[in-house]
mmCIF file of C-alpha atoms in Angstrom:
data_model
loop_
_atom_site.group_PDB
_atom_site.id
_atom_site.type_symbol
_atom_site.label_atom_id
_atom_site.label_comp_id
_atom_site.label_asym_id
_atom_site.label_seq_id
_atom_site.Cartn_x
_atom_site.Cartn_y
_atom_site.Cartn_z
ATOM 1 C CA UNK A 1 0.000 0.000 0.000
ATOM 2 C CA UNK A 2 2.747 2.501 0.929
ATOM 3 C CA UNK A 3 6.293 2.673 2.204
ATOM 4 C CA UNK A 4 8.990 5.049 3.418
ATOM 5 C CA UNK A 5 12.514 4.335 2.173
ATOM 6 C CA UNK A 6 15.843 5.675 3.406
ATOM 7 C CA UNK A 7 18.210 5.882 0.430
ATOM 8 C CA UNK A 8 21.694 7.098 -0.382
ATOM 9 C CA UNK A 9 21.418 10.574 -1.913
ATOM 10 C CA UNK A 10 24.825 11.421 -3.320
ATOM 11 C CA UNK A 11 28.296 9.910 -3.196
ATOM 12 C CA UNK A 12 29.314 8.346 0.152
ATOM 13 C CA UNK A 13 32.796 8.842 1.504
ATOM 14 C CA UNK A 14 34.750 8.502 4.709
ATOM 15 C CA UNK A 15 32.377 9.624 7.512
ATOM 16 C CA UNK A 16 30.099 10.931 4.756
ATOM 17 C CA UNK A 17 26.734 9.299 4.059
ATOM 18 C CA UNK A 18 24.280 11.659 2.306
ATOM 19 C CA UNK A 19 20.762 10.312 2.556
ATOM 20 C CA UNK A 20 17.154 11.025 1.642
ATOM 21 C CA UNK A 21 13.718 9.843 2.710
ATOM 22 C CA UNK A 22 11.312 8.805 -0.045
ATOM 23 C CA UNK A 23 7.584 8.499 0.678
ATOM 24 C CA UNK A 24 5.648 6.315 -1.778
ATOM 25 C CA UNK A 25 1.918 5.568 -1.951
ATOM 26 C CA UNK A 26 -0.291 3.400 -4.150
ATOM 27 C CA UNK A 27 -2.920 5.239 -6.176
ATOM 28 C CA UNK A 28 -6.474 3.930 -6.378
ATOM 29 C CA UNK A 29 -6.604 1.404 -9.210
ATOM 30 C CA UNK A 30 -2.869 0.657 -9.094
ATOM 31 C CA UNK A 31 -1.072 -2.406 -7.788
ATOM 32 C CA UNK A 32 2.225 -0.846 -6.710
ATOM 33 C CA UNK A 33 3.410 2.283 -4.895
ATOM 34 C CA UNK A 34 5.102 5.222 -6.607
ATOM 35 C CA UNK A 35 7.047 8.114 -5.114
ATOM 36 C CA UNK A 36 4.894 10.976 -3.824
ATOM 37 C CA UNK A 37 7.374 13.044 -1.788
ATOM 38 C CA UNK A 38 11.015 13.106 -0.800
ATOM 39 C CA UNK A 39 13.226 14.902 1.711
ATOM 40 C CA UNK A 40 16.641 15.366 0.122
ATOM 41 C CA UNK A 41 20.074 15.412 1.736
ATOM 42 C CA UNK A 42 20.156 19.202 1.301
ATOM 43 C CA UNK A 43 16.903 19.423 3.332
ATOM 44 C CA UNK A 44 14.474 20.269 0.558
ATOM 45 C CA UNK A 45 10.982 18.769 0.572
ATOM 46 C CA UNK A 46 9.994 17.857 -2.988
ATOM 47 C CA UNK A 47 6.640 16.673 -4.287
ATOM 48 C CA UNK A 48 6.897 14.184 -7.130
ATOM 49 C CA UNK A 49 6.057 15.247 -10.668
ATOM 50 C CA UNK A 50 2.315 15.097 -11.312
ATOM 51 C CA UNK A 51 1.370 15.418 -7.645
ATOM 52 C CA UNK A 52 -1.869 17.171 -6.749
ATOM 53 C CA UNK A 53 -0.170 19.711 -4.505
ATOM 54 C CA UNK A 54 -0.555 20.611 -0.833
ATOM 55 C CA UNK A 55 -3.978 20.892 0.810
ATOM 56 C CA UNK A 56 -4.557 22.925 3.976
ATOM 57 C CA UNK A 57 -6.941 22.715 6.922
ATOM 58 C CA UNK A 58 -8.692 19.546 5.773
ATOM 59 C CA UNK A 59 -9.764 21.085 2.459
ATOM 60 C CA UNK A 60 -9.914 18.212 -0.047
ATOM 61 C CA UNK A 61 -10.915 20.238 -3.132
ATOM 62 C CA UNK A 62 -8.339 19.724 -5.869
ATOM 63 C CA UNK A 63 -8.805 23.308 -7.080
ATOM 64 C CA UNK A 64 -7.685 24.642 -3.669
ATOM 65 C CA UNK A 65 -4.413 22.707 -3.528
ATOM 66 C CA UNK A 66 -1.153 24.672 -3.713
ATOM 67 C CA UNK A 67 0.358 23.010 -6.766
ATOM 68 C CA UNK A 68 3.113 25.369 -7.881
ATOM 69 C CA UNK A 69 5.702 27.821 -6.575
ATOM 70 C CA UNK A 70 8.427 29.422 -8.668
ATOM 71 C CA UNK A 71 10.820 32.372 -8.502
ATOM 72 C CA UNK A 72 12.836 33.745 -11.367
ATOM 73 C CA UNK A 73 13.935 36.608 -13.576
ATOM 74 C CA UNK A 74 12.858 37.876 -16.979
ATOM 75 C CA UNK A 75 14.014 40.539 -19.419
ATOM 76 C CA UNK A 76 11.450 43.295 -20.064
ATOM 77 C CA UNK A 77 11.506 44.935 -23.487
ATOM 78 C CA UNK A 78 9.758 47.894 -25.070
ATOM 79 C CA UNK A 79 7.658 47.316 -28.186
ATOM 80 C CA UNK A 80 5.446 49.429 -30.385
ATOM 81 C CA UNK A 81 1.869 48.286 -30.928
ATOM 82 C CA UNK A 82 2.024 49.046 -34.674
ATOM 83 C CA UNK A 83 5.664 48.204 -35.367
ATOM 84 C CA UNK A 84 7.479 46.372 -32.566
ATOM 85 C CA UNK A 85 10.874 47.847 -33.450
ATOM 86 C CA UNK A 86 14.101 47.447 -31.505
ATOM 87 C CA UNK A 87 15.520 49.398 -28.603
ATOM 88 C CA UNK A 88 18.845 50.398 -27.109
ATOM 89 C CA UNK A 89 18.759 49.642 -23.367
ATOM 90 C CA UNK A 90 20.871 50.626 -20.397
ATOM 91 C CA UNK A 91 18.779 48.660 -17.866
ATOM 92 C CA UNK A 92 16.439 45.683 -18.311
ATOM 93 C CA UNK A 93 15.619 43.911 -15.052
ATOM 94 C CA UNK A 94 12.579 41.846 -14.140
ATOM 95 C CA UNK A 95 11.785 39.540 -11.215
ATOM 96 C CA UNK A 96 8.775 37.317 -10.596
ATOM 97 C CA UNK A 97 7.211 35.013 -8.029
ATOM 98 C CA UNK A 98 4.529 32.534 -9.122
ATOM 99 C CA UNK A 99 2.277 30.980 -6.483
ATOM 100 C CA UNK A 100 -0.374 28.692 -7.914
ATOM 101 C CA UNK A 101 -2.133 30.693 -10.634
ATOM 102 C CA UNK A 102 -0.977 34.129 -9.406
ATOM 103 C CA UNK A 103 2.145 35.900 -10.661
ATOM 104 C CA UNK A 104 3.774 38.908 -8.972
ATOM 105 C CA UNK A 105 6.154 40.810 -11.267
ATOM 106 C CA UNK A 106 8.530 43.697 -10.499
ATOM 107 C CA UNK A 107 10.932 45.372 -12.865
ATOM 108 C CA UNK A 108 12.467 48.448 -14.348
ATOM 109 C CA UNK A 109 13.661 49.361 -17.796
ATOM 110 C CA UNK A 110 15.631 52.250 -19.278
ATOM 111 C CA UNK A 111 15.988 52.781 -23.017
ATOM 112 C CA UNK A 112 17.814 55.509 -24.930
ATOM 113 C CA UNK A 113 16.637 54.817 -28.497
ATOM 114 C CA UNK A 114 13.843 52.859 -30.188
ATOM 115 C CA UNK A 115 12.567 52.200 -33.704
ATOM 116 C CA UNK A 116 9.050 51.011 -32.796
ATOM 117 C CA UNK A 117 5.824 52.860 -33.602
ATOM 118 C CA UNK A 118 2.334 52.919 -32.121
ATOM 119 C CA UNK A 119 1.152 52.146 -28.599
ATOM 120 C CA UNK A 120 3.845 51.759 -25.928
ATOM 121 C CA UNK A 121 4.007 48.151 -24.734
ATOM 122 C CA UNK A 122 6.201 46.741 -21.966
ATOM 123 C CA UNK A 123 6.669 43.136 -23.076
ATOM 124 C CA UNK A 124 8.529 40.001 -22.046
ATOM 125 C CA UNK A 125 6.429 39.103 -18.992
ATOM 126 C CA UNK A 126 7.213 35.540 -17.873
ATOM 127 C CA UNK A 127 3.662 34.114 -18.158
ATOM 128 C CA UNK A 128 0.599 34.811 -20.305
ATOM 129 C CA UNK A 129 -2.284 36.466 -18.451
ATOM 130 C CA UNK A 130 -5.542 34.546 -18.053
ATOM 131 C CA UNK A 131 -7.870 34.268 -21.016
ATOM 132 C CA UNK A 132 -11.053 36.085 -20.064
ATOM 133 C CA UNK A 133 -12.582 38.795 -22.234
ATOM 134 C CA UNK A 134 -13.141 41.094 -19.234
ATOM 135 C CA UNK A 135 -9.754 40.584 -17.590
ATOM 136 C CA UNK A 136 -7.585 43.671 -17.036
ATOM 137 C CA UNK A 137 -4.862 43.439 -14.395
ATOM 138 C CA UNK A 138 -3.834 46.824 -12.969
ATOM 139 C CA UNK A 139 -0.191 47.836 -13.316
ATOM 140 C CA UNK A 140 1.461 49.929 -10.604
ATOM 141 C CA UNK A 141 3.908 52.414 -12.062
ATOM 142 C CA UNK A 142 6.665 53.570 -9.746
ATOM 143 C CA UNK A 143 9.272 55.980 -11.032
ATOM 144 C CA UNK A 144 8.481 57.154 -14.571
ATOM 145 C CA UNK A 145 10.689 59.611 -16.436
ATOM 146 C CA UNK A 146 10.720 61.156 -19.933
ATOM 147 C CA UNK A 147 7.455 59.671 -21.212
ATOM 148 C CA UNK A 148 5.617 62.115 -23.443
ATOM 149 C CA UNK A 149 2.120 62.797 -22.046
ATOM 150 C CA UNK A 150 -0.548 65.439 -22.411
ATOM 151 C CA UNK A 151 -0.797 68.208 -19.824
ATOM 152 C CA UNK A 152 -2.648 67.629 -16.534
ATOM 153 C CA UNK A 153 -3.067 63.886 -16.764
ATOM 154 C CA UNK A 154 -2.450 60.877 -14.594
ATOM 155 C CA UNK A 155 -0.931 57.735 -16.042
ATOM 156 C CA UNK A 156 -1.680 54.105 -15.320
ATOM 157 C CA UNK A 157 -0.991 50.701 -16.807
ATOM 158 C CA UNK A 158 -3.083 47.651 -17.558
ATOM 159 C CA UNK A 159 -2.369 44.070 -18.575
ATOM 160 C CA UNK A 160 -5.125 42.742 -20.877
ATOM 161 C CA UNK A 161 -6.272 39.142 -21.106
ATOM 162 C CA UNK A 162 -4.128 36.528 -22.821
ATOM 163 C CA UNK A 163 -1.028 38.765 -23.118
ATOM 164 C CA UNK A 164 2.621 38.899 -22.039
ATOM 165 C CA UNK A 165 2.767 42.691 -22.220
ATOM 166 C CA UNK A 166 1.075 45.665 -20.614
ATOM 167 C CA UNK A 167 0.240 49.098 -21.987
ATOM 168 C CA UNK A 168 0.450 52.531 -20.382
ATOM 169 C CA UNK A 169 -2.459 54.962 -20.531
ATOM 170 C CA UNK A 170 -3.229 58.551 -19.598
ATOM 171 C CA UNK A 171 -6.468 60.122 -18.435
ATOM 172 C CA UNK A 172 -7.284 63.733 -17.674
ATOM 173 C CA UNK A 173 -7.242 64.678 -13.996
ATOM 174 C CA UNK A 174 -10.868 64.959 -12.997
ATOM 175 C CA UNK A 175 -12.125 62.337 -15.448
ATOM 176 C CA UNK A 176 -12.448 61.637 -19.131
ATOM 177 C CA UNK A 177 -11.786 58.856 -21.590
ATOM 178 C CA UNK A 178 -8.349 57.225 -21.202
ATOM 179 C CA UNK A 179 -6.004 57.012 -24.174
ATOM 180 C CA UNK A 180 -2.917 54.863 -24.609
ATOM 181 C CA UNK A 181 0.531 56.434 -24.798
ATOM 182 C CA UNK A 182 2.640 56.117 -27.912
ATOM 183 C CA UNK A 183 6.132 54.675 -27.702
ATOM 184 C CA UNK A 184 8.911 57.146 -26.852
ATOM 185 C CA UNK A 185 12.422 56.950 -28.203
ATOM 186 C CA UNK A 186 13.779 57.064 -24.628
ATOM 187 C CA UNK A 187 12.366 56.815 -21.105
ATOM 188 C CA UNK A 188 12.630 55.105 -17.695
ATOM 189 C CA UNK A 189 9.851 53.009 -16.150
ATOM 190 C CA UNK A 190 9.681 51.001 -12.937
ATOM 191 C CA UNK A 191 6.628 48.796 -12.512
ATOM 192 C CA UNK A 192 4.842 46.123 -10.510
ATOM 193 C CA UNK A 193 2.040 43.818 -11.675
ATOM 194 C CA UNK A 194 0.044 41.101 -9.929
ATOM 195 C CA UNK A 195 -1.923 39.004 -12.383
ATOM 196 C CA UNK A 196 -3.555 35.619 -12.866
ATOM 197 C CA UNK A 197 -2.699 33.038 -15.477
#
């Protein structure tokens, strides 16, 4: 039905015996156990590939299981909505944390020249946003410099559905219809986005 095995986990040597614990269970409809979890010699707890995830507080719903966690970096780029073009960058840094179906992204980008045309797009996000016709994830803009805007406006960003880029918009202070900003040949943007995939 199930077993726990203590195994060598590395290369033994004199007074050196790296080990791991492997927990195996038998799935319903199967005749033999397969690995479900292991504790490695470097003290990581690892769920086996294809596992359902971790369930909390007695909740047995598969949809509520924590089934993924990931940290990493990405390279943000500037693109034009009409012609993507190419840029000359002095800084391109992006960081992300993915927990289940939620991604938190932070980054900043500085460019000094660009050949793109049309709507300003910050692209290269590490995951595609969820596919839902009404989905618009808000983008928090931190330090923004040298973007060309109209007078007396506030700027904001949004990440549409099924995209790996966000756009930057302006709206008149006091209200009005927002309009997207066109790409600039040079600017500095720091940003943060939390979105679902």
